[in-house]
mmCIF file of C-alpha atoms in Angstrom:
data_model
loop_
_atom_site.group_PDB
_atom_site.id
_atom_site.type_symbol
_atom_site.label_atom_id
_atom_site.label_comp_id
_atom_site.label_asym_id
_atom_site.label_seq_id
_atom_site.Cartn_x
_atom_site.Cartn_y
_atom_site.Cartn_z
ATOM 1 C CA MET H 27 31.166 126.508 88.731
ATOM 2 C CA ASP H 28 30.170 130.126 88.001
ATOM 3 C CA ASN H 29 31.782 129.897 84.568
ATOM 4 C CA VAL H 30 29.794 126.742 83.796
ATOM 5 C CA ASN H 31 26.523 128.404 84.790
ATOM 6 C CA LYS H 32 27.286 131.442 82.640
ATOM 7 C CA SER H 33 28.034 129.172 79.662
ATOM 8 C CA LEU H 34 24.738 127.319 80.111
ATOM 9 C CA LYS H 35 22.844 130.614 80.228
ATOM 10 C CA LYS H 36 24.492 131.829 77.004
ATOM 11 C CA LYS H 37 23.438 128.764 74.984
ATOM 12 C CA PRO H 38 19.649 129.424 75.087
ATOM 13 C CA LYS H 39 20.302 133.076 74.259
ATOM 14 C CA ARG H 40 22.486 132.139 71.282
ATOM 15 C CA ALA H 41 19.905 129.626 70.063
ATOM 16 C CA TYR H 42 17.205 132.287 70.339
ATOM 17 C CA GLN H 43 19.305 134.721 68.315
ATOM 18 C CA ILE H 44 19.885 132.111 65.618
ATOM 19 C CA MET H 45 16.149 131.348 65.436
ATOM 20 C CA CYS H 46 15.346 135.057 65.135
ATOM 21 C CA LEU H 47 17.917 135.426 62.362
ATOM 22 C CA LEU H 48 16.505 132.441 60.470
ATOM 23 C CA PHE H 49 12.984 133.804 60.881
ATOM 24 C CA CYS H 50 14.035 137.197 59.509
ATOM 25 C CA ILE H 51 15.722 135.543 56.529
ATOM 26 C CA LEU H 52 12.629 133.442 55.865
ATOM 27 C CA LEU H 53 10.367 136.485 56.188
ATOM 28 C CA PHE H 54 12.562 138.452 53.792
ATOM 29 C CA CYS H 55 12.517 135.619 51.254
ATOM 30 C CA CYS H 56 8.728 135.356 51.476
ATOM 31 C CA MET H 57 8.301 139.089 51.021
ATOM 32 C CA ALA H 58 10.686 139.068 48.055
ATOM 33 C CA TRP H 59 8.782 136.145 46.501
ATOM 34 C CA LEU H 60 5.425 137.873 46.994
ATOM 35 C CA ALA H 61 6.764 141.101 45.541
ATOM 36 C CA ALA H 62 8.107 139.267 42.484
ATOM 37 C CA TYR H 63 4.822 137.347 42.167
ATOM 38 C CA PHE H 64 2.619 140.445 42.141
ATOM 39 C CA ILE H 65 5.012 142.364 39.920
ATOM 40 C CA GLY H 66 4.844 139.445 37.499
ATOM 41 C CA LEU H 67 1.033 139.469 37.557
ATOM 42 C CA GLU H 68 0.933 143.207 36.947
ATOM 43 C CA LYS H 69 3.424 142.880 34.108
ATOM 44 C CA ALA H 70 1.360 140.082 32.544
ATOM 45 C CA GLN H 71 -1.813 142.185 32.736
ATOM 46 C CA ASP H 72 -0.028 145.186 31.222
ATOM 47 C CA GLU H 73 1.198 142.944 28.419
ATOM 48 C CA MET H 74 -2.322 141.684 27.777
ATOM 49 C CA ASP H 75 -3.707 145.228 27.698
ATOM 50 C CA ARG H 76 -0.985 146.222 25.256
ATOM 51 C CA ILE H 77 -1.650 143.235 23.007
ATOM 52 C CA MET H 78 -5.400 143.838 22.938
ATOM 53 C CA GLY H 79 -4.804 147.478 22.091
ATOM 54 C CA SER H 80 -2.298 146.659 19.358
ATOM 55 C CA TYR H 81 -3.782 143.719 17.489
ATOM 56 C CA ILE H 82 -7.541 143.771 18.127
ATOM 57 C CA SER H 83 -10.205 146.198 17.006
ATOM 58 C CA GLU H 84 -13.952 146.203 17.653
ATOM 59 C CA ASN H 85 -16.471 148.194 15.659
ATOM 60 C CA GLY H 86 -13.628 149.966 13.871
ATOM 61 C CA LEU H 87 -11.779 150.975 17.074
ATOM 62 C CA ARG H 88 -8.822 149.473 18.861
ATOM 63 C CA ILE H 89 -9.733 147.770 22.139
ATOM 64 C CA ASN H 90 -7.926 150.384 24.223
ATOM 65 C CA GLU H 91 -9.878 153.126 22.470
ATOM 66 C CA THR H 92 -13.157 151.603 23.666
ATOM 67 C CA ALA H 93 -12.021 150.958 27.242
ATOM 68 C CA GLY H 94 -14.645 151.930 29.790
ATOM 69 C CA GLU H 95 -17.439 151.782 27.232
ATOM 70 C CA GLU H 96 -20.030 149.061 26.851
ATOM 71 C CA LYS H 97 -19.614 146.975 23.747
ATOM 72 C CA ALA H 98 -22.244 147.559 21.113
ATOM 73 C CA GLY H 99 -25.352 145.507 21.769
ATOM 74 C CA THR H 100 -24.133 144.315 25.170
ATOM 75 C CA GLY H 101 -25.636 145.148 28.535
ATOM 76 C CA LYS H 102 -23.558 145.814 31.621
ATOM 77 C CA ASP H 103 -23.956 142.234 32.714
ATOM 78 C CA GLY H 104 -22.141 141.099 29.570
ATOM 79 C CA VAL H 105 -25.253 139.668 27.897
ATOM 80 C CA SER H 106 -26.682 141.420 24.895
ATOM 81 C CA GLY H 107 -30.381 142.069 24.714
ATOM 82 C CA MET H 108 -30.826 139.109 22.422
ATOM 83 C CA PRO H 109 -32.833 135.946 22.010
ATOM 84 C CA GLY H 110 -31.620 133.260 24.364
ATOM 85 C CA SER H 111 -30.775 135.508 27.301
ATOM 86 C CA GLY H 112 -34.167 134.792 28.797
ATOM 87 C CA GLU H 113 -36.319 131.743 28.202
ATOM 88 C CA GLU H 114 -35.727 131.199 24.497
ATOM 89 C CA ASP H 115 -33.621 128.270 23.386
ATOM 90 C CA PRO H 116 -31.093 129.735 20.920
ATOM 91 C CA LYS H 117 -30.075 126.272 19.808
ATOM 92 C CA SER H 118 -33.471 125.818 18.190
ATOM 93 C CA SER H 119 -33.277 129.096 16.285
ATOM 94 C CA PRO H 120 -31.747 132.570 16.721
ATOM 95 C CA ASN H 121 -34.890 133.990 15.076
ATOM 96 C CA ALA H 122 -37.592 132.351 17.167
ATOM 97 C CA GLY H 123 -41.033 133.724 16.416
ATOM 98 C CA ASN H 124 -40.237 134.552 12.799
ATOM 99 C CA PRO H 125 -41.001 131.554 10.539
ATOM 100 C CA ASP H 126 -39.443 133.160 7.457
ATOM 101 C CA ALA H 127 -36.255 134.019 9.314
ATOM 102 C CA GLU H 128 -36.131 130.529 10.782
ATOM 103 C CA SER H 129 -36.470 129.005 7.351
ATOM 104 C CA GLU H 130 -33.681 131.179 5.980
ATOM 105 C CA SER H 131 -31.471 130.314 8.940
ATOM 106 C CA GLU H 132 -32.056 126.585 8.472
ATOM 107 C CA ASN H 133 -31.286 126.819 4.761
ATOM 108 C CA SER H 134 -28.138 128.775 5.490
ATOM 109 C CA GLU H 135 -26.960 126.206 8.019
ATOM 110 C CA SER H 136 -27.720 123.296 5.736
ATOM 111 C CA ALA H 137 -25.790 124.932 2.932
ATOM 112 C CA GLY H 138 -22.808 125.425 5.237
ATOM 113 C CA GLU H 139 -22.956 129.203 4.903
ATOM 114 C CA PRO H 140 -21.744 131.469 7.727
ATOM 115 C CA GLN H 141 -24.443 132.639 10.124
ATOM 116 C CA ASP H 142 -25.235 136.091 11.475
ATOM 117 C CA LEU H 143 -23.829 135.888 14.983
ATOM 118 C CA SER H 144 -24.998 139.259 16.276
ATOM 119 C CA VAL H 145 -27.952 137.536 17.972
ATOM 120 C CA TYR H 146 -25.430 135.795 20.217
ATOM 121 C CA GLY H 147 -23.767 139.036 21.283
ATOM 122 C CA VAL H 148 -20.675 138.500 19.134
ATOM 123 C CA ALA H 149 -18.798 141.778 18.748
ATOM 124 C CA ASP H 150 -17.541 143.054 15.394
ATOM 125 C CA ARG H 151 -13.962 142.113 16.289
ATOM 126 C CA ILE H 152 -10.997 142.004 13.929
ATOM 127 C CA ILE H 153 -7.774 140.297 15.037
ATOM 128 C CA ASP H 154 -4.474 140.802 13.208
ATOM 129 C CA TRP H 155 -3.383 137.186 13.500
ATOM 130 C CA GLU H 156 -0.276 137.448 11.354
ATOM 131 C CA ALA H 157 1.202 140.300 13.384
ATOM 132 C CA LEU H 158 0.051 138.788 16.693
ATOM 133 C CA GLN H 159 1.798 135.490 16.012
ATOM 134 C CA GLU H 160 4.910 136.988 14.424
ATOM 135 C CA GLU H 161 5.503 139.732 16.990
ATOM 136 C CA GLU H 162 4.146 138.172 20.202
ATOM 137 C CA ASN H 163 3.908 134.375 20.207
ATOM 138 C CA LYS H 164 3.674 131.913 17.330
ATOM 139 C CA ASP H 165 1.740 129.431 19.519
ATOM 140 C CA ILE H 166 -1.352 131.659 19.615
ATOM 141 C CA TYR H 167 -3.984 130.077 17.397
ATOM 142 C CA SER H 168 -7.358 131.268 18.705
ATOM 143 C CA TRP H 169 -8.980 133.775 21.049
ATOM 144 C CA ILE H 170 -11.637 133.061 23.696
ATOM 145 C CA VAL H 171 -14.259 135.459 25.070
ATOM 146 C CA VAL H 172 -16.803 134.546 27.754
ATOM 147 C CA PRO H 173 -19.252 137.482 27.884
ATOM 148 C CA GLY H 174 -20.161 138.514 31.405
ATOM 149 C CA THR H 175 -16.731 137.558 32.759
ATOM 150 C CA ALA H 176 -13.192 138.901 32.421
ATOM 151 C CA VAL H 177 -12.245 135.949 30.192
ATOM 152 C CA ASP H 178 -10.892 137.591 27.025
ATOM 153 C CA TYR H 179 -7.595 135.929 26.152
ATOM 154 C CA PRO H 180 -5.564 134.296 23.409
ATOM 155 C CA VAL H 181 -5.539 130.507 23.297
ATOM 156 C CA LEU H 182 -2.173 128.800 22.887
ATOM 157 C CA GLN H 183 -0.838 125.325 22.255
ATOM 158 C CA HIS H 184 2.834 124.437 22.584
ATOM 159 C CA PRO H 185 4.089 122.164 19.788
ATOM 160 C CA THR H 186 6.093 119.797 22.018
ATOM 161 C CA GLU H 187 5.353 120.311 25.742
ATOM 162 C CA THR H 188 1.826 119.346 26.775
ATOM 163 C CA ASP H 189 1.375 121.693 29.743
ATOM 164 C CA TYR H 190 4.031 124.284 28.917
ATOM 165 C CA TYR H 191 1.668 127.238 29.319
ATOM 166 C CA LEU H 192 0.486 126.120 32.725
ATOM 167 C CA GLU H 193 3.610 127.750 34.169
ATOM 168 C CA HIS H 194 4.760 129.970 31.284
ATOM 169 C CA ASN H 195 3.464 133.366 30.293
ATOM 170 C CA LEU H 196 2.775 134.790 26.856
ATOM 171 C CA ASP H 197 6.323 136.145 26.563
ATOM 172 C CA GLY H 198 7.851 132.801 27.536
ATOM 173 C CA SER H 199 8.749 133.816 31.088
ATOM 174 C CA THR H 200 8.218 131.283 33.872
ATOM 175 C CA GLY H 201 5.521 131.804 36.513
ATOM 176 C CA ARG H 202 1.926 132.907 36.903
ATOM 177 C CA PRO H 203 -0.588 133.694 35.554
ATOM 178 C CA GLY H 204 0.376 131.384 32.692
ATOM 179 C CA CYS H 205 -1.893 131.288 29.639
ATOM 180 C CA ILE H 206 -5.163 129.831 28.450
ATOM 181 C CA TYR H 207 -4.122 126.764 26.511
ATOM 182 C CA THR H 208 -5.069 123.415 25.025
ATOM 183 C CA GLN H 209 -3.008 120.259 25.092
ATOM 184 C CA ARG H 210 -1.487 118.683 21.996
ATOM 185 C CA MET H 211 -4.045 115.861 21.996
ATOM 186 C CA ASN H 212 -6.643 118.427 20.903
ATOM 187 C CA SER H 213 -6.503 119.627 17.301
ATOM 188 C CA LYS H 214 -6.255 123.355 16.695
ATOM 189 C CA ASP H 215 -9.115 123.517 14.186
ATOM 190 C CA TRP H 216 -11.830 122.954 16.846
ATOM 191 C CA SER H 217 -13.094 119.853 15.072
ATOM 192 C CA ASP H 218 -12.696 117.523 18.070
ATOM 193 C CA ARG H 219 -15.741 116.251 19.885
ATOM 194 C CA ASN H 220 -14.466 117.780 23.116
ATOM 195 C CA THR H 221 -11.870 120.561 23.159
ATOM 196 C CA VAL H 222 -10.532 121.158 26.678
ATOM 197 C CA LEU H 223 -9.043 124.524 27.654
ATOM 198 C CA TYR H 224 -7.063 125.082 30.845
ATOM 199 C CA GLY H 225 -6.443 128.263 32.833
ATOM 200 C CA HIS H 226 -5.480 129.235 36.374
ATOM 201 C CA ASN H 227 -8.031 130.403 38.950
ATOM 202 C CA MET H 228 -6.190 133.615 39.837
ATOM 203 C CA ARG H 229 -7.065 135.447 43.053
ATOM 204 C CA ALA H 230 -6.924 138.726 41.141
ATOM 205 C CA GLY H 231 -9.911 137.530 39.103
ATOM 206 C CA THR H 232 -7.928 137.031 35.901
ATOM 207 C CA MET H 233 -7.507 134.046 33.599
ATOM 208 C CA PHE H 234 -10.238 131.439 34.334
ATOM 209 C CA ALA H 235 -11.203 132.773 37.781
ATOM 210 C CA GLY H 236 -14.417 134.153 36.277
ATOM 211 C CA LEU H 237 -15.665 130.638 35.552
ATOM 212 C CA HIS H 238 -16.650 130.357 39.199
ATOM 213 C CA ASP H 239 -19.283 133.043 38.601
ATOM 214 C CA PHE H 240 -21.325 130.299 36.954
ATOM 215 C CA GLU H 241 -21.847 128.679 40.335
ATOM 216 C CA ASP H 242 -24.624 131.254 40.767
ATOM 217 C CA ALA H 243 -27.878 130.104 39.156
ATOM 218 C CA ASP H 244 -28.913 133.593 38.004
ATOM 219 C CA PHE H 245 -25.509 134.268 36.466
ATOM 220 C CA PHE H 246 -25.610 130.901 34.728
ATOM 221 C CA GLU H 247 -29.045 131.675 33.295
ATOM 222 C CA ASP H 248 -28.132 135.165 32.098
ATOM 223 C CA ASN H 249 -24.714 134.425 30.590
ATOM 224 C CA ARG H 250 -25.072 131.717 27.992
ATOM 225 C CA TYR H 251 -22.281 131.952 25.456
ATOM 226 C CA ILE H 252 -18.629 131.336 24.748
ATOM 227 C CA HIS H 253 -17.103 132.973 21.666
ATOM 228 C CA ILE H 254 -14.053 131.506 19.939
ATOM 229 C CA TYR H 255 -12.189 133.456 17.252
ATOM 230 C CA THR H 256 -9.880 131.324 15.103
ATOM 231 C CA GLU H 257 -6.779 132.183 13.122
ATOM 232 C CA ASP H 258 -8.492 131.165 9.870
ATOM 233 C CA GLY H 259 -11.149 133.847 10.334
ATOM 234 C CA ARG H 260 -13.988 131.827 11.840
ATOM 235 C CA ILE H 261 -16.081 132.662 14.887
ATOM 236 C CA LEU H 262 -17.541 129.757 16.855
ATOM 237 C CA VAL H 263 -20.385 130.247 19.306
ATOM 238 C CA TYR H 264 -20.951 127.728 22.081
ATOM 239 C CA GLU H 265 -23.965 127.739 24.371
ATOM 240 C CA ILE H 266 -23.053 126.974 27.978
ATOM 241 C CA PHE H 267 -25.057 123.971 29.176
ATOM 242 C CA ALA H 268 -23.215 122.886 32.332
ATOM 243 C CA ALA H 269 -21.025 124.258 35.125
ATOM 244 C CA TYR H 270 -19.944 121.966 37.950
ATOM 245 C CA ALA H 271 -17.142 120.663 40.144
ATOM 246 C CA PHE H 272 -15.448 117.559 38.807
ATOM 247 C CA SER H 273 -12.533 115.308 39.728
ATOM 248 C CA ASP H 274 -9.036 116.113 38.483
ATOM 249 C CA VAL H 275 -8.933 113.106 36.146
ATOM 250 C CA HIS H 276 -7.642 113.777 32.661
ATOM 251 C CA ILE H 277 -10.876 113.954 30.675
ATOM 252 C CA LEU H 278 -9.411 113.321 27.236
ATOM 253 C CA LEU H 279 -7.504 110.260 28.441
ATOM 254 C CA THR H 280 -10.190 108.863 30.758
ATOM 255 C CA TYR H 281 -13.193 108.817 28.442
ATOM 256 C CA ASP H 282 -13.796 107.323 25.012
ATOM 257 C CA PHE H 283 -14.363 110.072 22.463
ATOM 258 C CA ASN H 284 -13.470 107.932 19.454
ATOM 259 C CA THR H 285 -16.792 106.082 19.170
ATOM 260 C CA ASP H 286 -20.345 107.419 19.081
ATOM 261 C CA ALA H 287 -21.358 105.111 21.921
ATOM 262 C CA GLY H 288 -18.439 106.092 24.126
ATOM 263 C CA TYR H 289 -18.962 109.787 23.498
ATOM 264 C CA GLN H 290 -22.678 109.508 24.200
ATOM 265 C CA ARG H 291 -21.953 107.752 27.487
ATOM 266 C CA TYR H 292 -19.728 110.647 28.478
ATOM 267 C CA LEU H 293 -22.377 113.224 27.525
ATOM 268 C CA ASP H 294 -25.009 111.338 29.508
ATOM 269 C CA SER H 295 -22.723 111.177 32.547
ATOM 270 C CA ILE H 296 -22.292 114.951 32.791
ATOM 271 C CA ARG H 297 -25.585 115.464 34.604
ATOM 272 C CA GLU H 298 -24.528 112.985 37.267
ATOM 273 C CA ASN H 299 -22.283 115.671 38.774
ATOM 274 C CA GLU H 300 -25.014 117.271 40.850
ATOM 275 C CA SER H 301 -23.838 119.384 43.781
ATOM 276 C CA SER H 302 -24.749 122.574 45.609
ATOM 277 C CA ARG H 303 -22.832 124.668 43.091
ATOM 278 C CA SER H 304 -23.564 122.771 39.874
ATOM 279 C CA GLN H 305 -25.719 124.248 37.125
ATOM 280 C CA PHE H 306 -27.254 122.496 34.118
ATOM 281 C CA ARG H 307 -29.368 123.807 31.280
ATOM 282 C CA GLN H 308 -32.150 121.265 31.405
ATOM 283 C CA GLU H 309 -33.509 121.955 27.925
ATOM 284 C CA THR H 310 -30.203 121.117 26.220
ATOM 285 C CA VAL H 311 -30.132 117.604 24.797
ATOM 286 C CA LEU H 312 -26.767 116.433 23.472
ATOM 287 C CA SER H 313 -26.003 113.745 20.932
ATOM 288 C CA ALA H 314 -22.855 112.206 19.481
ATOM 289 C CA GLU H 315 -23.180 114.642 16.564
ATOM 290 C CA ASP H 316 -22.509 117.622 18.817
ATOM 291 C CA ARG H 317 -19.151 119.246 19.447
ATOM 292 C CA ILE H 318 -18.515 120.621 22.909
ATOM 293 C CA ILE H 319 -15.937 122.792 24.644
ATOM 294 C CA THR H 320 -14.753 122.320 28.235
ATOM 295 C CA LEU H 321 -13.162 125.137 30.244
ATOM 296 C CA SER H 322 -11.259 123.804 33.249
ATOM 297 C CA THR H 323 -9.825 125.639 36.263
ATOM 298 C CA CYS H 324 -8.806 124.956 39.856
ATOM 299 C CA ILE H 325 -10.974 125.011 42.971
ATOM 300 C CA ARG H 326 -9.284 126.688 45.930
ATOM 301 C CA GLY H 327 -8.872 124.341 48.861
ATOM 302 C CA SER H 328 -9.531 121.235 46.782
ATOM 303 C CA SER H 329 -6.484 119.994 44.879
ATOM 304 C CA SER H 330 -8.302 116.862 43.732
ATOM 305 C CA GLN H 331 -11.099 118.723 41.942
ATOM 306 C CA ARG H 332 -11.533 121.081 39.006
ATOM 307 C CA TYR H 333 -14.363 123.426 38.100
ATOM 308 C CA LEU H 334 -15.697 122.911 34.581
ATOM 309 C CA VAL H 335 -17.830 125.116 32.355
ATOM 310 C CA GLN H 336 -19.028 123.368 29.199
ATOM 311 C CA GLY H 337 -20.694 124.610 26.047
ATOM 312 C CA VAL H 338 -22.063 123.050 22.865
ATOM 313 C CA LEU H 339 -21.375 124.473 19.412
ATOM 314 C CA ILE H 340 -24.538 126.161 18.096
ATOM 315 C CA ALA H 341 -23.341 128.614 15.440
ATOM 316 C CA GLU H 342 -20.400 129.481 13.221
ATOM 317 C CA GLY H 343 -19.616 132.600 11.246
ATOM 318 C CA GLU H 344 -16.738 134.659 9.875
ATOM 319 C CA GLN H 345 -14.791 137.638 11.146
#
C-alpha cells in the first residue's frame, strides 16, 4: 500500500515537471522568434538607409549626407511654407493671387508641359533608377514620399505573385516589414483611375504606420500631399482629400472603375465613411476625369478593417 501511495504522489510531480519543461521550451521559442523578428526589422531599416544613401540625392547631396537636416523649403512638420498648407486650395492654382502666374500655369497644363512642383514641397530629388533596379531589385518601379510622415520608400510590383511583397522584403527574404507595393491589376504607369498601394502598419512606425497620423484633424489639414517619383523621370503630386477606416474588401475588385458612372458612384461613396477618426477635405470635388491614389494599411485590433489615405492627382512634373 505504501508503494502505491508513493507512486500516486510521483505522478503529479512528474506531470508538473513536464509542464514546466514545455513552458520553458515555448518561452525559448517565443524569445528566439522575437529576436529574429526585431533583428529582421533592424536589418531592413539598415538596408533602406543604405539604399537611400546610395541611389538618391537631394539638392546635389546624397540622402545620408543631409541626414538630420531639414529639407530645403520644408518646415519641421514636413509641410513647406507654400500655398495650400493653410486655407488655399492648391487644386485651383499653385499661384493663387497672381492672375498672370495663374494664366501661365493654366496654359502650361493645357499644353501638357511639366509644372513647377516646388509650390507643393517637392524636393529636388534625383534617383538612379537603372542602378537601383539592377543592383537591388528589378521590381522597383516608383518611389513614394508622404511629407510629414516617415513614408519614404520604393514602390514594387511582382510580375507574377499578386501579394508577394506583403511578406517579402526588398532583398527577397521572407518576413516583415515587407515592402510598399501595388498589385498586378494596377498598371505601373500611374494611368489607372485608382492606384492602390499596400504597406504594413509597423509598431516601429515604419512602412505605412504613419498613415494613422492623418486621423488627427490638424495633421490632416497641415499635411496635404503625396509625391510619387516614377522610373521614367516623372513626379506626380496628389492632394490628400480623405483619410478614414474602411472594410477589408478588395477595392479594385469590388467597385466598377471601368465606366464613368461606376467610378463616379465610387467617388461619391467615399464621404459615406464618416467616423470619429475620418477626415475629408470638404472643398475637394471629384469627377470621373480625376485620377486618385489609395494608400492602405492595417488597423490594430480590427482584422476586418483597413485605414485608407486617398489623394487626387493635381500636378505633374519631371525630375
